[in-house]
Tab-separated table of N, CA, C and O in Angstrom:
chain	number	residue	atom	x	y	z
A	1	MET	N	53.666	-2.266	54.228
A	1	MET	CA	53.466	-3.040	53.077
A	1	MET	C	52.486	-2.310	52.049
A	1	MET	O	51.551	-1.730	52.568
A	2	HIS	N	52.520	-2.534	50.819
A	2	HIS	CA	51.805	-1.763	49.732
A	2	HIS	C	50.483	-2.555	49.477
A	2	HIS	O	50.550	-3.646	49.469
A	3	VAL	N	49.456	-1.737	49.254
A	3	VAL	CA	48.198	-2.399	48.915
A	3	VAL	C	48.140	-3.229	47.734
A	3	VAL	O	47.249	-4.129	47.575
A	4	ALA	N	48.948	-2.870	46.823
A	4	ALA	CA	48.925	-3.514	45.418
A	4	ALA	C	49.030	-5.069	45.625
A	4	ALA	O	48.635	-5.900	44.955
A	5	PHE	N	49.753	-5.580	46.710
A	5	PHE	CA	49.976	-6.964	47.095
A	5	PHE	C	48.614	-7.613	47.288
A	5	PHE	O	48.531	-8.882	47.039
A	6	PHE	N	47.597	-6.811	47.694
A	6	PHE	CA	46.218	-7.462	48.046
A	6	PHE	C	45.223	-7.343	46.926
A	6	PHE	O	44.150	-7.738	47.035
A	7	LEU	N	45.594	-6.574	45.981
A	7	LEU	CA	44.683	-6.122	44.938
A	7	LEU	C	44.143	-7.538	44.071
A	7	LEU	O	44.759	-8.199	43.758
A	8	THR	N	42.657	-7.419	43.986
A	8	THR	CA	42.064	-8.275	43.014
A	8	THR	C	41.769	-7.408	41.782
A	8	THR	O	40.941	-6.394	41.928
A	9	PRO	N	42.374	-7.638	40.731
A	9	PRO	CA	42.235	-6.601	39.530
A	9	PRO	C	40.918	-6.586	38.946
A	9	PRO	O	40.191	-7.538	39.049
A	10	LYS	N	40.734	-5.474	38.311
A	10	LYS	CA	39.310	-5.271	37.721
A	10	LYS	C	38.897	-6.282	36.810
A	10	LYS	O	37.609	-6.748	36.715
A	11	GLU	N	39.842	-6.992	36.045
A	11	GLU	CA	39.462	-8.019	35.066
A	11	GLU	C	38.826	-9.259	35.871
A	11	GLU	O	38.267	-10.110	35.272
A	12	GLU	N	39.057	-9.403	37.089
A	12	GLU	CA	38.653	-10.607	37.824
A	12	GLU	C	37.544	-10.319	38.816
A	12	GLU	O	37.015	-11.180	39.488
A	13	ILE	N	36.998	-9.284	38.678
A	13	ILE	CA	35.728	-8.842	39.594
A	13	ILE	C	34.472	-8.419	38.538
A	13	ILE	O	34.574	-8.184	37.515
A	14	VAL	N	33.363	-8.265	39.440
A	14	VAL	CA	32.199	-7.686	38.723
A	14	VAL	C	32.024	-6.117	39.167
A	14	VAL	O	32.399	-5.884	40.310
A	15	TRP	N	31.782	-5.513	38.226
A	15	TRP	CA	31.593	-4.064	38.345
A	15	TRP	C	30.529	-3.516	37.334
A	15	TRP	O	30.172	-4.285	36.458
A	16	LEU	N	29.939	-2.390	37.619
A	16	LEU	CA	28.941	-1.946	36.828
A	16	LEU	C	29.260	-0.494	36.171
A	16	LEU	O	30.089	0.192	36.773
A	17	GLU	N	28.719	-0.291	34.972
A	17	GLU	CA	28.867	1.070	34.400
A	17	GLU	C	27.721	1.934	34.745
A	17	GLU	O	26.600	1.430	35.138
A	18	SER	N	27.967	3.149	34.981
A	18	SER	CA	27.044	4.137	35.591
A	18	SER	C	25.761	4.189	34.632
A	18	SER	O	24.633	4.598	35.108
A	19	ASP	N	25.768	3.878	33.362
A	19	ASP	CA	24.540	3.854	32.470
A	19	ASP	C	23.749	2.517	32.446
A	19	ASP	O	22.787	2.430	31.669
A	20	PHE	N	24.095	1.611	33.343
A	20	PHE	CA	23.322	0.450	33.536
A	20	PHE	C	21.928	0.722	34.032
A	20	PHE	O	21.791	1.813	34.764
A	21	THR	N	20.875	-0.188	33.696
A	21	THR	CA	19.564	0.148	34.390
A	21	THR	C	19.395	-0.519	35.662
A	21	THR	O	20.403	-1.454	35.970
A	22	VAL	N	18.484	-0.380	36.419
A	22	VAL	CA	18.358	-1.080	37.660
A	22	VAL	C	18.042	-2.565	37.439
A	22	VAL	O	18.567	-3.261	38.241
A	23	ARG	N	17.324	-2.897	36.433
A	23	ARG	CA	17.096	-4.191	36.083
A	23	ARG	C	18.440	-4.921	35.841
A	23	ARG	O	18.646	-6.054	36.287
A	24	GLN	N	19.379	-4.327	34.985
A	24	GLN	CA	20.553	-5.028	34.759
A	24	GLN	C	21.508	-5.111	36.048
A	24	GLN	O	22.062	-6.069	36.353
A	25	THR	N	21.292	-4.282	36.917
A	25	THR	CA	22.023	-4.089	38.119
A	25	THR	C	21.600	-5.353	39.006
A	25	THR	O	22.319	-6.041	39.601
A	26	MET	N	20.287	-5.402	39.078
A	26	MET	CA	19.621	-6.458	39.929
A	26	MET	C	19.842	-7.896	39.527
A	26	MET	O	20.255	-8.746	40.258
A	27	GLU	N	19.979	-7.987	38.133
A	27	GLU	CA	20.271	-9.334	37.532
A	27	GLU	C	21.690	-9.586	37.743
A	27	GLU	O	22.007	-10.856	37.997
A	28	LYS	N	22.600	-8.670	37.509
A	28	LYS	CA	24.049	-9.021	37.946
A	28	LYS	C	24.252	-9.328	39.366
A	28	LYS	O	24.915	-10.294	39.651
A	29	MET	N	23.633	-8.591	40.431
A	29	MET	CA	23.783	-8.838	41.675
A	29	MET	C	23.189	-10.311	42.005
A	29	MET	O	23.695	-11.082	42.784
A	30	GLU	N	22.117	-10.664	41.375
A	30	GLU	CA	21.499	-12.103	41.768
A	30	GLU	C	22.252	-13.049	41.038
A	30	GLU	O	22.521	-14.075	41.649
A	31	TYR	N	22.827	-12.775	39.941
A	31	TYR	CA	23.653	-14.026	39.275
A	31	TYR	C	24.929	-14.234	40.031
A	31	TYR	O	25.377	-15.344	40.315
A	32	HIS	N	25.730	-13.103	40.654
A	32	HIS	CA	26.853	-13.284	41.297
A	32	HIS	C	26.725	-13.446	42.788
A	32	HIS	O	27.559	-13.630	43.513
A	33	ARG	N	25.397	-13.046	43.332
A	33	ARG	CA	25.119	-13.311	44.591
A	33	ARG	C	25.953	-12.244	45.499
A	33	ARG	O	26.435	-12.474	46.623
A	34	TYR	N	25.992	-11.058	44.803
A	34	TYR	CA	26.678	-9.840	45.631
A	34	TYR	C	25.546	-8.906	46.129
A	34	TYR	O	24.536	-8.886	45.563
A	35	SER	N	25.969	-8.348	47.228
A	35	SER	CA	25.024	-7.467	47.849
A	35	SER	C	25.579	-6.012	47.607
A	35	SER	O	24.882	-4.920	47.866
A	36	ALA	N	26.805	-5.748	47.009
A	36	ALA	CA	27.326	-4.393	46.670
A	36	ALA	C	28.174	-4.643	45.592
A	36	ALA	O	28.961	-5.618	45.512
A	37	ILE	N	28.235	-3.743	44.608
A	37	ILE	CA	29.121	-3.819	43.480
A	37	ILE	C	29.605	-2.260	43.109
A	37	ILE	O	28.748	-1.318	43.160
A	38	PRO	N	30.905	-2.180	42.780
A	38	PRO	CA	31.366	-0.901	42.434
A	38	PRO	C	30.872	-0.410	40.971
A	38	PRO	O	30.530	-1.262	40.105
A	39	ILE	N	30.727	0.810	40.990
A	39	ILE	CA	30.194	1.475	39.712
A	39	ILE	C	31.348	2.325	39.143
A	39	ILE	O	31.903	3.090	39.881
A	40	ILE	N	31.554	2.386	37.807
A	40	ILE	CA	32.499	3.167	37.118
A	40	ILE	C	31.816	3.985	36.268
A	40	ILE	O	30.722	3.668	35.553
A	41	ASP	N	32.417	5.148	35.724
A	41	ASP	CA	31.819	5.923	34.678
A	41	ASP	C	32.411	5.688	33.396
A	41	ASP	O	33.322	4.738	33.176
A	42	ASP	N	32.011	6.408	32.321
A	42	ASP	CA	32.507	6.205	30.905
A	42	ASP	C	34.044	6.278	30.672
A	42	ASP	O	34.532	5.644	29.690
A	43	ASN	N	34.522	6.966	31.671
A	43	ASN	CA	36.071	7.193	31.570
A	43	ASN	C	36.820	6.083	32.460
A	43	ASN	O	38.034	6.259	32.542
A	44	GLY	N	36.061	5.194	33.043
A	44	GLY	CA	36.849	4.163	33.893
A	44	GLY	C	37.046	4.617	35.319
A	44	GLY	O	37.601	3.890	36.094
A	45	LYS	N	36.530	5.848	35.634
A	45	LYS	CA	36.655	6.241	37.037
A	45	LYS	C	35.628	5.675	38.026
A	45	LYS	O	34.525	5.629	37.653
A	46	TYR	N	36.168	5.429	39.315
A	46	TYR	CA	35.180	4.820	40.231
A	46	TYR	C	34.384	5.980	40.759
A	46	TYR	O	34.805	7.086	41.117
A	47	ILE	N	33.058	5.783	40.758
A	47	ILE	CA	32.013	6.670	41.224
A	47	ILE	C	31.322	6.429	42.530
A	47	ILE	O	30.574	7.193	43.078
A	48	GLY	N	31.372	5.109	42.795
A	48	GLY	CA	30.616	4.695	43.922
A	48	GLY	C	30.475	3.231	43.970
A	48	GLY	O	30.900	2.530	43.069
A	49	THR	N	29.577	2.808	44.989
A	49	THR	CA	29.178	1.319	45.110
A	49	THR	C	27.821	1.365	45.352
A	49	THR	O	27.132	2.058	46.205
A	50	ILE	N	27.017	0.555	44.516
A	50	ILE	CA	25.602	0.350	44.744
A	50	ILE	C	25.332	-0.914	45.570
A	50	ILE	O	26.207	-1.838	45.480
A	51	THR	N	24.368	-0.713	46.509
A	51	THR	CA	24.025	-1.851	47.392
A	51	THR	C	22.656	-2.344	47.143
A	51	THR	O	21.750	-1.527	46.527
A	52	GLU	N	22.366	-3.476	47.672
A	52	GLU	CA	20.897	-4.095	47.503
A	52	GLU	C	19.998	-3.073	48.369
A	52	GLU	O	19.007	-2.750	47.809
A	53	GLY	N	20.473	-2.515	49.452
A	53	GLY	CA	19.738	-1.485	50.146
A	53	GLY	C	19.281	-0.285	49.399
A	53	GLY	O	18.192	0.198	49.361
A	54	ASP	N	20.397	0.216	48.611
A	54	ASP	CA	20.066	1.301	47.754
A	54	ASP	C	18.894	1.095	46.807
A	54	ASP	O	17.963	1.723	46.510
A	55	LEU	N	19.055	-0.133	46.195
A	55	LEU	CA	17.993	-0.519	45.253
A	55	LEU	C	16.653	-0.738	45.845
A	55	LEU	O	15.542	-0.238	45.314
A	56	LEU	N	16.620	-1.433	47.046
A	56	LEU	CA	15.437	-1.520	47.748
A	56	LEU	C	14.668	-0.132	48.178
A	56	LEU	O	13.348	0.087	47.946
A	57	TRP	N	15.476	0.885	48.481
A	57	TRP	CA	14.929	2.163	48.968
A	57	TRP	C	14.361	2.766	47.586
A	57	TRP	O	13.355	3.464	47.820
A	58	LYS	N	15.141	2.816	46.499
A	58	LYS	CA	14.611	3.225	45.289
A	58	LYS	C	13.308	2.768	44.827
A	58	LYS	O	12.239	3.362	44.531
A	59	LEU	N	13.264	1.359	44.892
A	59	LEU	CA	11.881	0.767	44.653
A	59	LEU	C	10.789	1.056	45.581
A	59	LEU	O	9.612	1.162	45.131
A	60	LYS	N	11.036	1.191	46.770
A	60	LYS	CA	10.067	1.475	47.770
A	60	LYS	C	9.548	2.936	47.437
A	60	LYS	O	8.298	3.326	47.631
A	61	LYS	N	10.483	3.737	47.153
A	61	LYS	CA	9.996	5.189	46.774
A	61	LYS	C	9.211	5.321	45.589
A	61	LYS	O	8.604	6.230	45.136
A	62	SER	N	9.485	4.189	44.745
A	62	SER	CA	8.769	4.246	43.283
A	62	SER	C	7.817	3.075	43.336
A	62	SER	O	7.841	2.195	42.551
A	63	MET	N	6.962	3.032	44.367
A	63	MET	CA	6.120	1.977	44.562
A	63	MET	C	5.191	1.349	43.320
A	63	MET	O	4.888	0.172	43.135
A	64	ASP	N	4.933	2.263	42.399
A	64	ASP	CA	4.168	1.941	41.300
A	64	ASP	C	5.024	1.321	40.223
A	64	ASP	O	4.362	0.985	39.151
A	65	ILE	N	6.278	1.249	40.243
A	65	ILE	CA	7.069	0.566	39.137
A	65	ILE	C	7.067	-0.847	39.073
A	65	ILE	O	7.104	-1.404	40.278
A	66	THR	N	7.027	-1.509	37.951
A	66	THR	CA	6.901	-2.830	37.833
A	66	THR	C	8.367	-3.211	37.610
A	66	THR	O	9.298	-2.511	37.118
A	67	PHE	N	8.510	-4.676	37.769
A	67	PHE	CA	9.907	-5.291	37.424
A	67	PHE	C	10.312	-4.857	36.027
A	67	PHE	O	11.414	-4.501	35.812
A	68	LYS	N	9.434	-4.995	35.054
A	68	LYS	CA	9.791	-4.703	33.710
A	68	LYS	C	9.986	-3.251	33.522
A	68	LYS	O	11.134	-3.049	32.635
A	69	GLU	N	9.513	-2.483	34.287
A	69	GLU	CA	9.826	-0.921	34.106
A	69	GLU	C	11.304	-0.541	34.720
A	69	GLU	O	11.646	0.539	34.422
A	70	THR	N	11.734	-1.514	35.521
A	70	THR	CA	13.118	-1.223	36.005
A	70	THR	C	14.315	-1.239	34.804
A	70	THR	O	15.400	-0.700	34.951
A	71	SER	N	13.803	-1.693	33.673
A	71	SER	CA	14.615	-1.590	32.384
A	71	SER	C	14.838	-0.065	32.033
A	71	SER	O	15.847	0.002	31.287
A	72	ASN	N	13.933	0.739	32.514
A	72	ASN	CA	13.890	2.030	31.967
A	72	ASN	C	14.411	3.075	33.026
A	72	ASN	O	14.653	4.199	32.811
A	73	LEU	N	14.855	2.531	34.217
A	73	LEU	CA	15.308	3.325	35.367
A	73	LEU	C	16.832	3.045	35.268
A	73	LEU	O	17.440	1.995	35.459
A	74	LEU	N	17.612	4.239	35.266
A	74	LEU	CA	19.055	4.110	35.322
A	74	LEU	C	19.620	4.146	36.594
A	74	LEU	O	19.231	4.751	37.571
A	75	LEU	N	20.714	3.388	36.751
A	75	LEU	CA	21.459	3.128	37.984
A	75	LEU	C	21.866	4.444	38.486
A	75	LEU	O	21.845	4.729	39.569
A	76	LYS	N	22.299	5.413	37.379
A	76	LYS	CA	22.747	6.695	38.046
A	76	LYS	C	21.851	7.685	38.658
A	76	LYS	O	22.079	8.556	39.286
A	77	ASP	N	20.417	7.107	38.570
A	77	ASP	CA	19.411	7.954	39.177
A	77	ASP	C	19.015	7.358	40.492
A	77	ASP	O	18.123	7.797	41.162
A	78	VAL	N	19.727	6.392	40.906
A	78	VAL	CA	19.506	5.613	42.304
A	78	VAL	C	20.307	6.290	43.296
A	78	VAL	O	21.662	6.324	43.183
A	79	GLU	N	19.859	6.918	44.482
A	79	GLU	CA	20.700	7.345	45.475
A	79	GLU	C	21.246	6.339	46.251
A	79	GLU	O	20.762	5.408	46.510
A	80	ARG	N	22.659	6.547	46.558
A	80	ARG	CA	23.533	5.657	47.230
A	80	ARG	C	23.456	6.214	48.667
A	80	ARG	O	23.803	7.339	48.838
A	81	HIS	N	23.139	5.347	49.578
A	81	HIS	CA	23.129	5.803	50.967
A	81	HIS	C	24.417	5.659	51.871
A	81	HIS	O	24.398	6.278	52.891
A	82	ARG	N	25.346	5.067	51.306
A	82	ARG	CA	26.617	4.848	52.056
A	82	ARG	C	27.782	5.340	50.901
A	82	ARG	O	27.703	4.946	49.938
A	83	ASP	N	28.821	5.812	51.558
A	83	ASP	CA	29.829	6.323	50.872
A	83	ASP	C	31.073	5.316	51.039
A	83	ASP	O	31.661	5.226	52.045
A	84	HIS	N	31.092	4.473	50.016
A	84	HIS	CA	32.237	3.301	50.008
A	84	HIS	C	33.464	4.105	49.485
A	84	HIS	O	33.587	4.302	48.360
A	85	LYS	N	34.344	4.341	50.399
A	85	LYS	CA	35.553	5.052	50.027
A	85	LYS	C	36.448	4.189	49.326
A	85	LYS	O	36.551	2.968	49.578
A	86	SER	N	37.323	4.906	48.315
A	86	SER	CA	38.349	4.114	47.605
A	86	SER	C	39.602	4.558	48.152
A	86	SER	O	39.659	5.480	48.908
A	87	ILE	N	40.727	3.978	47.856
A	87	ILE	CA	42.072	4.182	48.205
A	87	ILE	C	42.808	4.107	46.982
A	87	ILE	O	42.610	3.544	46.013
A	88	SER	N	44.060	4.851	47.016
A	88	SER	CA	45.021	4.871	45.961
A	88	SER	C	45.822	3.522	45.979
A	88	SER	O	46.106	3.065	47.032
A	89	ILE	N	46.217	3.252	44.717
A	89	ILE	CA	47.004	2.241	44.787
A	89	ILE	C	48.404	2.330	45.474
A	89	ILE	O	49.144	1.274	45.755
A	90	ASN	N	48.736	3.425	45.603
A	90	ASN	CA	49.964	3.905	46.369
A	90	ASN	C	49.865	3.839	47.725
A	90	ASN	O	50.879	4.228	48.535
A	91	SER	N	48.736	3.519	48.391
A	91	SER	CA	48.386	3.552	49.888
A	91	SER	C	49.201	2.417	50.471
A	91	SER	O	49.629	1.347	49.768
A	92	GLN	N	49.346	2.487	51.814
A	92	GLN	CA	49.965	1.573	52.689
A	92	GLN	C	48.809	0.505	53.351
A	92	GLN	O	47.652	1.181	53.534
A	93	ILE	N	49.240	-0.645	53.711
A	93	ILE	CA	48.177	-1.561	54.209
A	93	ILE	C	47.519	-0.869	55.466
A	93	ILE	O	46.371	-1.181	55.683
A	94	GLU	N	48.128	-0.124	56.326
A	94	GLU	CA	47.584	0.406	57.316
A	94	GLU	C	46.227	1.288	57.191
A	94	GLU	O	45.341	1.234	58.013
A	95	GLU	N	46.297	1.757	55.956
A	95	GLU	CA	45.120	2.632	55.612
A	95	GLU	C	43.780	1.743	55.308
A	95	GLU	O	42.564	2.332	55.372
A	96	LEU	N	44.090	0.450	55.153
A	96	LEU	CA	42.995	-0.387	54.704
A	96	LEU	C	42.118	-0.863	56.145
A	96	LEU	O	40.856	-1.112	55.981
A	97	LYS	N	42.821	-0.697	57.283
A	97	LYS	CA	42.195	-1.291	58.402
A	97	LYS	C	40.767	-0.627	58.816
A	97	LYS	O	39.780	-1.227	59.004
A	98	ALA	N	40.915	0.696	58.815
A	98	ALA	CA	39.642	1.521	59.154
A	98	ALA	C	38.537	1.250	58.185
A	98	ALA	O	37.343	1.181	58.558
A	99	LEU	N	38.816	1.290	57.009
A	99	LEU	CA	37.839	1.066	55.871
A	99	LEU	C	37.213	-0.344	55.905
A	99	LEU	O	36.065	-0.493	55.617
A	100	ALA	N	38.066	-1.283	56.029
A	100	ALA	CA	37.586	-2.809	56.081
A	100	ALA	C	36.668	-3.008	57.336
A	100	ALA	O	35.810	-3.947	57.121
A	101	ILE	N	36.485	-2.234	58.234
A	101	ILE	CA	35.399	-2.363	59.422
A	101	ILE	C	34.088	-2.137	58.778
A	101	ILE	O	33.152	-3.054	59.067
A	102	ASN	N	33.968	-1.205	57.887
A	102	ASN	CA	32.585	-0.840	57.298
A	102	ASN	C	32.268	-1.360	55.921
A	102	ASN	O	31.234	-1.172	55.537
A	103	GLN	N	33.329	-1.747	55.246
A	103	GLN	CA	33.121	-2.106	53.916
A	103	GLN	C	33.708	-3.512	53.494
A	103	GLN	O	34.639	-3.983	54.078
A	104	SER	N	32.826	-4.429	52.929
A	104	SER	CA	33.226	-5.728	52.592
A	104	SER	C	34.455	-5.782	51.564
A	104	SER	O	35.128	-6.748	51.371
A	105	PHE	N	34.499	-4.748	50.749
A	105	PHE	CA	35.779	-4.438	49.976
A	105	PHE	C	36.057	-3.058	49.772
A	105	PHE	O	35.130	-2.172	49.983
A	106	ILE	N	37.273	-2.764	49.520
A	106	ILE	CA	37.711	-1.436	49.294
A	106	ILE	C	38.130	-1.126	47.769
A	106	ILE	O	39.047	-1.795	47.280
A	107	PRO	N	37.559	-0.206	47.011
A	107	PRO	CA	37.764	0.001	45.774
A	107	PRO	C	39.274	0.677	45.705
A	107	PRO	O	39.529	1.466	46.501
A	108	VAL	N	40.035	0.342	44.597
A	108	VAL	CA	41.240	0.812	44.483
A	108	VAL	C	41.481	1.567	43.127
A	108	VAL	O	40.947	1.100	42.129
A	109	VAL	N	41.984	2.725	43.094
A	109	VAL	CA	42.098	3.618	42.045
A	109	VAL	C	43.574	3.982	41.807
A	109	VAL	O	44.357	3.978	42.690
A	110	ASP	N	43.916	4.428	40.498
A	110	ASP	CA	45.263	4.892	40.289
A	110	ASP	C	45.236	6.360	40.522
A	110	ASP	O	44.292	6.993	41.037
A	111	ASP	N	46.399	6.968	40.152
A	111	ASP	CA	46.541	8.418	40.332
A	111	ASP	C	45.597	9.422	39.617
A	111	ASP	O	45.370	10.401	40.146
A	112	GLN	N	44.952	8.889	38.722
A	112	GLN	CA	43.855	9.753	37.932
A	112	GLN	C	42.489	9.266	38.402
A	112	GLN	O	41.492	9.758	37.814
A	113	GLY	N	42.357	8.390	39.402
A	113	GLY	CA	40.991	8.046	39.798
A	113	GLY	C	40.427	6.854	38.975
A	113	GLY	O	39.233	6.663	39.274
A	114	ILE	N	41.284	6.387	38.170
A	114	ILE	CA	40.641	5.119	37.235
A	114	ILE	C	40.618	3.859	38.116
A	114	ILE	O	41.689	3.649	38.886
A	115	PHE	N	39.402	3.191	38.207
A	115	PHE	CA	39.263	2.193	38.849
A	115	PHE	C	40.047	0.982	38.335
A	115	PHE	O	40.024	0.586	37.129
A	116	ILE	N	40.945	0.354	39.296
A	116	ILE	CA	41.807	-0.663	38.803
A	116	ILE	C	41.434	-2.100	39.612
A	116	ILE	O	42.099	-3.110	39.179
A	117	GLY	N	40.743	-2.138	40.630
A	117	GLY	CA	40.316	-3.331	41.259
A	117	GLY	C	39.787	-3.174	42.728
A	117	GLY	O	39.388	-1.968	43.081
A	118	ILE	N	39.766	-4.264	43.462
A	118	ILE	CA	39.306	-4.013	44.900
A	118	ILE	C	40.254	-4.945	45.732
A	118	ILE	O	41.090	-5.759	45.294
A	119	ILE	N	40.037	-4.572	46.985
A	119	ILE	CA	40.781	-5.314	48.088
A	119	ILE	C	39.574	-5.841	48.968
A	119	ILE	O	38.823	-5.052	49.443
A	120	LYS	N	39.635	-7.265	49.226
A	120	LYS	CA	38.454	-7.920	49.814
A	120	LYS	C	38.705	-7.794	51.354
A	120	LYS	O	40.008	-7.986	51.499
A	121	ARG	N	37.816	-7.520	52.083
A	121	ARG	CA	38.044	-7.649	53.523
A	121	ARG	C	38.550	-8.947	53.983
A	121	ARG	O	39.382	-9.070	54.842
A	122	SER	N	38.148	-10.152	53.324
A	122	SER	CA	38.569	-11.292	53.702
A	122	SER	C	40.237	-11.484	53.543
A	122	SER	O	40.843	-12.070	54.158
A	123	THR	N	40.610	-10.857	52.394
A	123	THR	CA	42.055	-10.898	52.031
A	123	THR	C	42.834	-10.130	53.243
A	123	THR	O	43.976	-10.553	53.681
A	124	ILE	N	42.208	-8.907	53.687
A	124	ILE	CA	42.824	-8.241	54.651
A	124	ILE	C	42.944	-8.940	56.056
A	124	ILE	O	43.927	-9.183	56.634
A	125	LEU	N	41.836	-9.609	56.300
A	125	LEU	CA	41.700	-10.321	57.575
A	125	LEU	C	42.780	-11.581	57.498
A	125	LEU	O	43.462	-11.842	58.563
A	126	GLN	N	42.779	-12.287	56.397
A	126	GLN	CA	43.714	-13.313	56.278
A	126	GLN	C	45.068	-12.841	56.685
A	126	GLN	O	45.815	-13.654	57.169
A	127	HIS	N	45.491	-11.793	56.039
A	127	HIS	CA	46.794	-11.252	56.273
A	127	HIS	C	47.278	-10.983	57.757
A	127	HIS	O	48.161	-11.431	58.162
A	128	PHE	N	46.267	-10.265	58.409
A	128	PHE	CA	46.501	-9.982	59.845
A	128	PHE	C	46.253	-11.113	60.887
A	128	PHE	O	46.809	-10.946	61.836
A	129	PHE	N	45.638	-12.248	60.302
A	129	PHE	CA	45.504	-13.239	61.300
A	129	PHE	C	46.533	-14.537	61.046
A	129	PHE	O	46.440	-15.495	61.573
A	130	LYS	N	47.401	-14.171	60.044
A	130	LYS	CA	48.370	-15.236	59.900
A	130	LYS	C	49.510	-15.268	60.937
A	130	LYS	O	49.735	-14.333	61.613
């Protein structure tokens, strides 16, 4: 079975642009109650996923920064500690199993690496437990 069947398209999810600030990122995470959000660059390509943990480590290393100053700190300057792998829209469902163990969602890209959406772990589990 093709992964496109499980895709939640980009238009229906929350994602971040790489030039967002840390403050914008934290506010988006808080508002949507997400602990991880995909990041795309100016060309629409998937570049990684930011997590709450990544932000906490950055703030810990920058102990003297105030919340107001997080508006001057760019998301692209935050080190990401986990590699959230993406898959191609042309992949088969079997390729999702291993990724779903460690990722709550799997970013999906087209043949040029353009981010087109995600596949949620819950969707994968629902499919396999039917």
